[in-house]
Amino acid sequence: MLIRVATVQFEPHPRDKQYNLARVERFARAAAKDGVQFVALPELCLVGNRHLTKRSAVELRAIAEPEDGPSIARVRKLARQLGIGIAVGLIAERGGLLFNAYVVCLPDGTVRIHRKLHTSGYPGISEGDGYTVFDTPWGVRLGVLICLDNNIVENVRATAVLGAQILLAPHQTGGTHTMVPFGENPLPLSLWENRAKNPAAVRAAFDGPTGRDWLLRHLPTRAHDNGMFIVFSNAVGRDDDELRTGGAMVVDPRGQIIAESRSIESDMVAADLDMDLVTGSVGRWWMKARRPELYAPLAAARSSATASR
């Protein structure tokens, strides 16, 4: 069985939902014309990212929408009109709390929402408390993990154990301020400002330790070890005082990249996913050898750390 998916990189405008929604619609219509059944856009693509870390609680609430708010309603309507799945990121309010949310609108009108589990760097935004794995009209199960969620290996394994065959991995990554050793580091904004004169310098920086090289340290491994496709979307270009490095890609259950954007601008790439690769993968074979009775220390280690604070 084949399913055709697309993944997008673009530069959201901070707080400009109308501009960002127009970009989503443009990519969605292009995907539908290309025979795509599902298109994934970046984390927080409707509101922008880096500026949120500098907003007050009052400002964040003004940016957020209810989970049945107008932006989600618009994307849901578009998904039904085009007959494809569309996934977008925004700040959503639920039960008085704010979440970094990724909303999956399916062509049958169904809406699924993942609330980011690990929200480091976003004061005032709460952490989600559960995994998001669900059936789709195409007969495959999708899972969602947002950015940092994917770096915690237990999250990807849990999503696979819950039956996800395709993992949507929306990000805002590359060129970030971080304390991670040998990880991402900021890129100079002058690179982006001079991209018309020296695009090769931007491409080289995006490929380096703070960009593509960083992604290749973990995304192919997550896909291979868990026997799943990973659909990675990302912002590209300026994000307040940082740069995002794009690199939208699709990785198969063998850990091989089967589609990837090499553009330094907004872009979309598509791939046909052969779902037989999931059932025949090494990762799924390894998962059959799991012995959950041995894994209690994973939970105990977390509990002990929490209790000692």
CSV table of C-alpha atoms in Angstrom, one decimal:
chain,number,residue,atom,x,y,z
A,1,MET,CA,0.0,0.0,0.0
A,2,LEU,CA,1.3,3.4,-1.0
A,3,ILE,CA,0.4,6.8,0.7
A,4,ARG,CA,1.7,10.0,-0.8
A,5,VAL,CA,2.7,12.7,1.7
A,6,ALA,CA,4.2,16.1,1.5
A,7,THR,CA,6.2,18.2,4.1
A,8,VAL,CA,6.8,21.9,4.1
A,9,GLN,CA,9.4,24.4,5.2
A,10,PHE,CA,8.4,28.1,5.3
A,11,GLU,CA,9.1,31.3,7.2
A,12,PRO,CA,6.0,32.2,9.4
A,13,HIS,CA,5.4,35.9,10.2
A,14,PRO,CA,5.1,36.4,14.0
A,15,ARG,CA,1.5,36.8,15.1
A,16,ASP,CA,0.3,37.3,11.5
A,17,LYS,CA,-2.2,34.4,11.4
A,18,GLN,CA,-3.8,35.6,8.2
A,19,TYR,CA,-0.5,35.7,6.3
A,20,ASN,CA,0.5,32.3,7.7
A,21,LEU,CA,-2.9,30.7,7.0
A,22,ALA,CA,-2.7,32.0,3.4
A,23,ARG,CA,0.7,30.2,3.1
A,24,VAL,CA,-0.8,27.0,4.5
A,25,GLU,CA,-3.6,27.2,2.0
A,26,ARG,CA,-1.1,27.8,-0.9
A,27,PHE,CA,0.9,24.7,0.1
A,28,ALA,CA,-2.2,22.6,0.7
A,29,ARG,CA,-3.6,23.4,-2.8
A,30,ALA,CA,-0.3,22.6,-4.4
A,31,ALA,CA,-0.1,19.3,-2.5
A,32,ALA,CA,-3.6,18.3,-3.6
A,33,LYS,CA,-2.7,19.0,-7.2
A,34,ASP,CA,0.3,16.7,-6.8
A,35,GLY,CA,-1.9,13.8,-5.6
A,36,VAL,CA,-0.8,14.1,-2.0
A,37,GLN,CA,-3.0,12.6,0.6
A,38,PHE,CA,-1.5,14.4,3.6
A,39,VAL,CA,0.6,17.5,4.0
A,40,ALA,CA,2.5,18.5,7.2
A,41,LEU,CA,3.6,22.0,8.1
A,42,PRO,CA,6.0,23.2,10.8
A,43,GLU,CA,5.5,23.6,14.5
A,44,LEU,CA,3.8,26.9,15.5
A,45,CYS,CA,3.5,27.8,11.8
A,46,LEU,CA,0.4,29.9,12.4
A,47,VAL,CA,1.9,32.2,15.0
A,48,GLY,CA,5.7,32.1,14.8
A,49,ASN,CA,8.0,30.7,17.4
A,50,ARG,CA,11.0,32.5,18.9
A,51,HIS,CA,9.0,35.7,19.9
A,52,LEU,CA,6.8,33.6,22.1
A,53,THR,CA,9.6,33.1,24.6
A,54,LYS,CA,9.6,36.9,25.2
A,55,ARG,CA,5.9,37.3,25.6
A,56,SER,CA,4.0,37.9,28.9
A,57,ALA,CA,1.2,35.6,30.0
A,58,VAL,CA,-1.3,38.2,28.9
A,59,GLU,CA,0.2,38.5,25.4
A,60,LEU,CA,0.3,34.7,25.0
A,61,ARG,CA,-3.4,34.4,25.8
A,62,ALA,CA,-4.1,37.0,23.2
A,63,ILE,CA,-2.2,34.9,20.6
A,64,ALA,CA,-3.8,31.6,21.7
A,65,GLU,CA,-7.1,30.2,20.3
A,66,PRO,CA,-9.5,27.7,21.7
A,67,GLU,CA,-9.2,24.2,20.2
A,68,ASP,CA,-12.4,24.9,18.3
A,69,GLY,CA,-11.2,28.4,17.3
A,70,PRO,CA,-11.3,30.1,13.9
A,71,SER,CA,-7.8,29.1,12.6
A,72,ILE,CA,-8.5,25.4,13.2
A,73,ALA,CA,-12.0,25.7,11.7
A,74,ARG,CA,-10.5,27.2,8.6
A,75,VAL,CA,-7.9,24.5,8.2
A,76,ARG,CA,-10.5,21.8,8.9
A,77,LYS,CA,-12.8,23.3,6.2
A,78,LEU,CA,-9.9,23.4,3.7
A,79,ALA,CA,-9.0,19.8,4.4
A,80,ARG,CA,-12.5,18.7,3.6
A,81,GLN,CA,-12.7,20.8,0.5
A,82,LEU,CA,-9.4,19.5,-0.9
A,83,GLY,CA,-9.9,15.9,0.3
A,84,ILE,CA,-6.5,15.8,2.0
A,85,GLY,CA,-5.1,15.8,5.5
A,86,ILE,CA,-3.5,19.1,6.7
A,87,ALA,CA,-1.4,19.5,9.9
A,88,VAL,CA,-0.5,22.9,11.4
A,89,GLY,CA,0.9,24.2,14.6
A,90,LEU,CA,-0.3,27.0,16.9
A,91,ILE,CA,-0.9,28.0,20.6
A,92,ALA,CA,-4.2,26.5,21.7
A,93,GLU,CA,-6.1,27.0,24.9
A,94,ARG,CA,-7.8,24.1,26.7
A,95,GLY,CA,-9.3,24.1,30.2
A,96,GLY,CA,-7.7,27.5,30.9
A,97,LEU,CA,-4.2,26.2,30.0
A,98,LEU,CA,-2.1,27.1,27.0
A,99,PHE,CA,-0.4,24.5,24.9
A,100,ASN,CA,2.0,24.3,22.0
A,101,ALA,CA,-0.4,22.3,19.8
A,102,TYR,CA,-0.2,20.5,16.5
A,103,VAL,CA,-3.5,20.1,14.8
A,104,VAL,CA,-4.2,17.3,12.3
A,105,CYS,CA,-7.2,18.0,10.2
A,106,LEU,CA,-8.4,14.9,8.2
A,107,PRO,CA,-10.5,15.0,5.0
A,108,ASP,CA,-13.4,13.3,6.8
A,109,GLY,CA,-13.7,16.3,9.2
A,110,THR,CA,-11.9,14.6,12.1
A,111,VAL,CA,-9.5,16.8,14.1
A,112,ARG,CA,-6.7,15.4,16.2
A,113,ILE,CA,-4.6,17.5,18.5
A,114,HIS,CA,-1.2,16.8,20.0
A,115,ARG,CA,0.0,19.0,22.9
A,116,LYS,CA,3.7,19.2,23.1
A,117,LEU,CA,5.1,17.1,25.9
A,118,HIS,CA,8.4,19.0,26.5
A,119,THR,CA,8.0,22.8,26.4
A,120,SER,CA,11.5,24.0,27.4
A,121,GLY,CA,11.9,27.8,26.9
A,122,TYR,CA,8.2,28.7,26.7
A,123,PRO,CA,7.1,30.3,30.1
A,124,GLY,CA,3.3,30.2,30.5
A,125,ILE,CA,2.8,27.3,28.1
A,126,SER,CA,1.8,24.0,29.8
A,127,GLU,CA,3.2,20.5,28.9
A,128,GLY,CA,0.9,17.9,27.4
A,129,ASP,CA,0.3,14.7,29.3
A,130,GLY,CA,-0.2,12.0,26.6
A,131,TYR,CA,0.7,10.5,23.3
A,132,THR,CA,-1.2,11.1,20.1
A,133,VAL,CA,-1.6,8.1,17.8
A,134,PHE,CA,-4.7,7.6,15.7
A,135,ASP,CA,-6.2,5.8,12.7
A,136,THR,CA,-6.7,7.7,9.4
A,137,PRO,CA,-9.0,7.3,6.4
A,138,TRP,CA,-6.0,5.7,4.4
A,139,GLY,CA,-5.8,2.7,6.7
A,140,VAL,CA,-2.5,3.8,8.4
A,141,ARG,CA,-1.9,5.0,11.9
A,142,LEU,CA,-0.3,8.4,12.5
A,143,GLY,CA,1.6,9.6,15.5
A,144,VAL,CA,2.7,13.1,16.4
A,145,LEU,CA,5.7,14.4,18.4
A,146,ILE,CA,6.7,18.1,18.4
A,147,CYS,CA,10.4,19.1,18.1
A,148,LEU,CA,12.0,18.3,21.5
A,149,ASP,CA,9.5,15.5,22.0
A,150,ASN,CA,11.4,13.6,19.3
A,151,ASN,CA,14.8,13.9,21.1
A,152,ILE,CA,13.5,11.9,24.1
A,153,VAL,CA,13.9,8.3,22.8
A,154,GLU,CA,11.2,6.9,25.0
A,155,ASN,CA,8.6,9.2,23.3
A,156,VAL,CA,9.3,7.8,19.9
A,157,ARG,CA,9.3,4.2,21.1
A,158,ALA,CA,6.0,4.7,23.0
A,159,THR,CA,4.5,6.2,19.8
A,160,ALA,CA,5.6,3.1,17.9
A,161,VAL,CA,4.4,0.7,20.5
A,162,LEU,CA,1.0,2.4,20.2
A,163,GLY,CA,0.9,1.5,16.6
A,164,ALA,CA,2.1,4.6,14.7
A,165,GLN,CA,3.4,3.7,11.3
A,166,ILE,CA,4.1,7.3,10.3
A,167,LEU,CA,5.4,9.9,12.7
A,168,LEU,CA,4.8,13.5,12.1
A,169,ALA,CA,7.7,15.5,13.5
A,170,PRO,CA,7.0,19.3,13.2
A,171,HIS,CA,9.9,21.4,14.4
A,172,GLN,CA,11.3,24.9,14.9
A,173,THR,CA,14.9,24.0,14.9
A,174,GLY,CA,18.4,24.8,13.6
A,175,GLY,CA,20.4,27.8,14.8
A,176,THR,CA,18.8,27.9,18.2
A,177,HIS,CA,20.3,29.2,21.5
A,178,THR,CA,20.8,26.0,23.5
A,179,MET,CA,22.8,24.5,26.3
A,180,VAL,CA,23.1,21.2,24.4
A,181,PRO,CA,26.8,20.2,24.1
A,182,PHE,CA,27.9,19.7,20.5
A,183,GLY,CA,24.3,20.5,19.4
A,184,GLU,CA,22.7,23.5,17.9
A,185,ASN,CA,24.2,27.0,18.1
A,186,PRO,CA,23.0,30.3,16.7
A,187,LEU,CA,23.8,31.3,13.2
A,188,PRO,CA,24.5,35.0,12.4
A,189,LEU,CA,21.5,36.9,11.1
A,190,SER,CA,23.8,38.5,8.5
A,191,LEU,CA,23.8,35.2,6.7
A,192,TRP,CA,20.1,35.5,6.0
A,193,GLU,CA,20.3,39.2,5.2
A,194,ASN,CA,22.9,38.6,2.6
A,195,ARG,CA,21.4,35.4,1.1
A,196,ALA,CA,20.7,37.0,-2.3
A,197,LYS,CA,24.4,37.8,-2.7
A,198,ASN,CA,25.8,34.7,-1.2
A,199,PRO,CA,23.3,31.8,-1.1
A,200,ALA,CA,26.1,29.3,-1.0
A,201,ALA,CA,27.1,30.5,2.4
A,202,VAL,CA,23.6,30.0,3.7
A,203,ARG,CA,23.4,26.5,2.2
A,204,ALA,CA,26.7,25.6,3.8
A,205,ALA,CA,25.6,26.9,7.2
A,206,PHE,CA,22.3,25.1,6.9
A,207,ASP,CA,24.1,21.9,6.2
A,208,GLY,CA,26.5,22.3,9.1
A,209,PRO,CA,26.6,21.2,12.8
A,210,THR,CA,23.7,23.6,13.7
A,211,GLY,CA,21.4,22.4,10.9
A,212,ARG,CA,21.2,19.3,8.7
A,213,ASP,CA,24.1,17.6,10.5
A,214,TRP,CA,22.2,18.0,13.8
A,215,LEU,CA,19.1,16.4,12.3
A,216,LEU,CA,21.0,13.4,10.8
A,217,ARG,CA,22.3,12.5,14.3
A,218,HIS,CA,18.9,11.4,15.4
A,219,LEU,CA,16.0,11.4,12.9
A,220,PRO,CA,17.2,8.4,10.8
A,221,THR,CA,18.0,6.5,13.9
A,222,ARG,CA,14.5,7.1,15.4
A,223,ALA,CA,13.0,5.9,12.1
A,224,HIS,CA,15.2,2.8,11.8
A,225,ASP,CA,15.0,1.6,15.4
A,226,ASN,CA,11.3,2.0,15.6
A,227,GLY,CA,10.4,0.8,12.1
A,228,MET,CA,8.4,3.9,11.0
A,229,PHE,CA,8.4,6.7,8.5
A,230,ILE,CA,9.2,10.1,9.9
A,231,VAL,CA,7.8,13.2,8.2
A,232,PHE,CA,9.9,16.2,9.3
A,233,SER,CA,8.8,19.8,8.8
A,234,ASN,CA,10.6,22.9,9.9
A,235,ALA,CA,10.6,26.7,9.6
A,236,VAL,CA,13.2,28.3,7.4
A,237,GLY,CA,14.7,31.8,7.5
A,238,ARG,CA,14.5,34.4,10.2
A,239,ASP,CA,12.7,33.6,13.5
A,240,ASP,CA,13.0,36.8,15.6
A,241,ASP,CA,16.7,36.8,16.6
A,242,GLU,CA,17.5,33.3,15.3
A,243,LEU,CA,17.6,31.5,12.0
A,244,ARG,CA,15.8,28.3,11.1
A,245,THR,CA,17.5,25.9,8.8
A,246,GLY,CA,14.7,24.2,6.9
A,247,GLY,CA,15.6,20.8,5.6
A,248,ALA,CA,12.0,19.4,5.3
A,249,MET,CA,12.4,15.7,4.7
A,250,VAL,CA,10.9,12.2,4.8
A,251,VAL,CA,12.8,9.3,6.3
A,252,ASP,CA,11.8,5.7,5.7
A,253,PRO,CA,11.8,2.8,8.2
A,254,ARG,CA,15.3,1.8,7.0
A,255,GLY,CA,16.6,5.2,8.2
A,256,GLN,CA,17.1,6.4,4.6
A,257,ILE,CA,16.0,9.9,3.4
A,258,ILE,CA,13.6,9.4,0.5
A,259,ALA,CA,12.7,13.1,0.0
A,260,GLU,CA,14.4,16.3,1.2
A,261,SER,CA,14.4,20.0,0.4
A,262,ARG,CA,17.7,21.5,-0.4
A,263,SER,CA,16.3,25.0,-0.8
A,264,ILE,CA,17.2,27.9,1.5
A,265,GLU,CA,13.7,29.3,0.9
A,266,SER,CA,10.1,28.2,1.5
A,267,ASP,CA,9.6,24.8,-0.1
A,268,MET,CA,7.6,21.6,-0.2
A,269,VAL,CA,8.7,18.0,-1.0
A,270,ALA,CA,6.6,14.9,-1.5
A,271,ALA,CA,7.2,11.2,-1.3
A,272,ASP,CA,5.2,7.9,-1.8
A,273,LEU,CA,5.4,5.8,1.3
A,274,ASP,CA,5.5,2.1,0.8
A,275,MET,CA,3.8,0.8,4.0
A,276,ASP,CA,5.2,-2.7,3.5
A,277,LEU,CA,8.5,-1.2,4.5
A,278,VAL,CA,7.1,-0.8,8.0
A,279,THR,CA,6.1,-4.4,8.6
A,280,GLY,CA,9.3,-5.7,7.0
A,281,SER,CA,11.7,-3.3,8.9
A,282,VAL,CA,14.4,-4.3,11.3
A,283,GLY,CA,12.9,-1.9,13.9
A,284,ARG,CA,9.6,-3.8,14.0
A,285,TRP,CA,11.5,-7.1,14.2
A,286,TRP,CA,13.5,-5.7,17.2
A,287,MET,CA,10.3,-4.5,18.8
A,288,LYS,CA,9.0,-8.0,18.9
A,289,ALA,CA,11.9,-9.0,21.1
A,290,ARG,CA,11.0,-6.3,23.7
A,291,ARG,CA,10.7,-7.4,27.4
A,292,PRO,CA,8.6,-4.8,29.1
A,293,GLU,CA,9.0,-6.5,32.5
A,294,LEU,CA,12.7,-5.4,32.4
A,295,TYR,CA,11.9,-1.7,31.8
A,296,ALA,CA,10.7,-0.6,35.2
A,297,PRO,CA,13.9,1.4,35.9
A,298,LEU,CA,13.0,3.8,33.1
A,299,ALA,CA,9.9,5.0,35.1
A,300,ALA,CA,11.6,4.6,38.4
A,301,ALA,CA,14.5,6.9,37.4
A,302,ARG,CA,12.1,9.6,36.5
A,303,SER,CA,10.2,9.2,39.7
A,304,SER,CA,13.3,9.3,41.8
A,305,ALA,CA,14.5,12.5,40.2
A,306,THR,CA,11.2,14.2,40.7
A,307,ALA,CA,11.0,13.1,44.4
A,308,SER,CA,14.5,14.5,45.1
A,309,ARG,CA,13.6,18.1,44.1
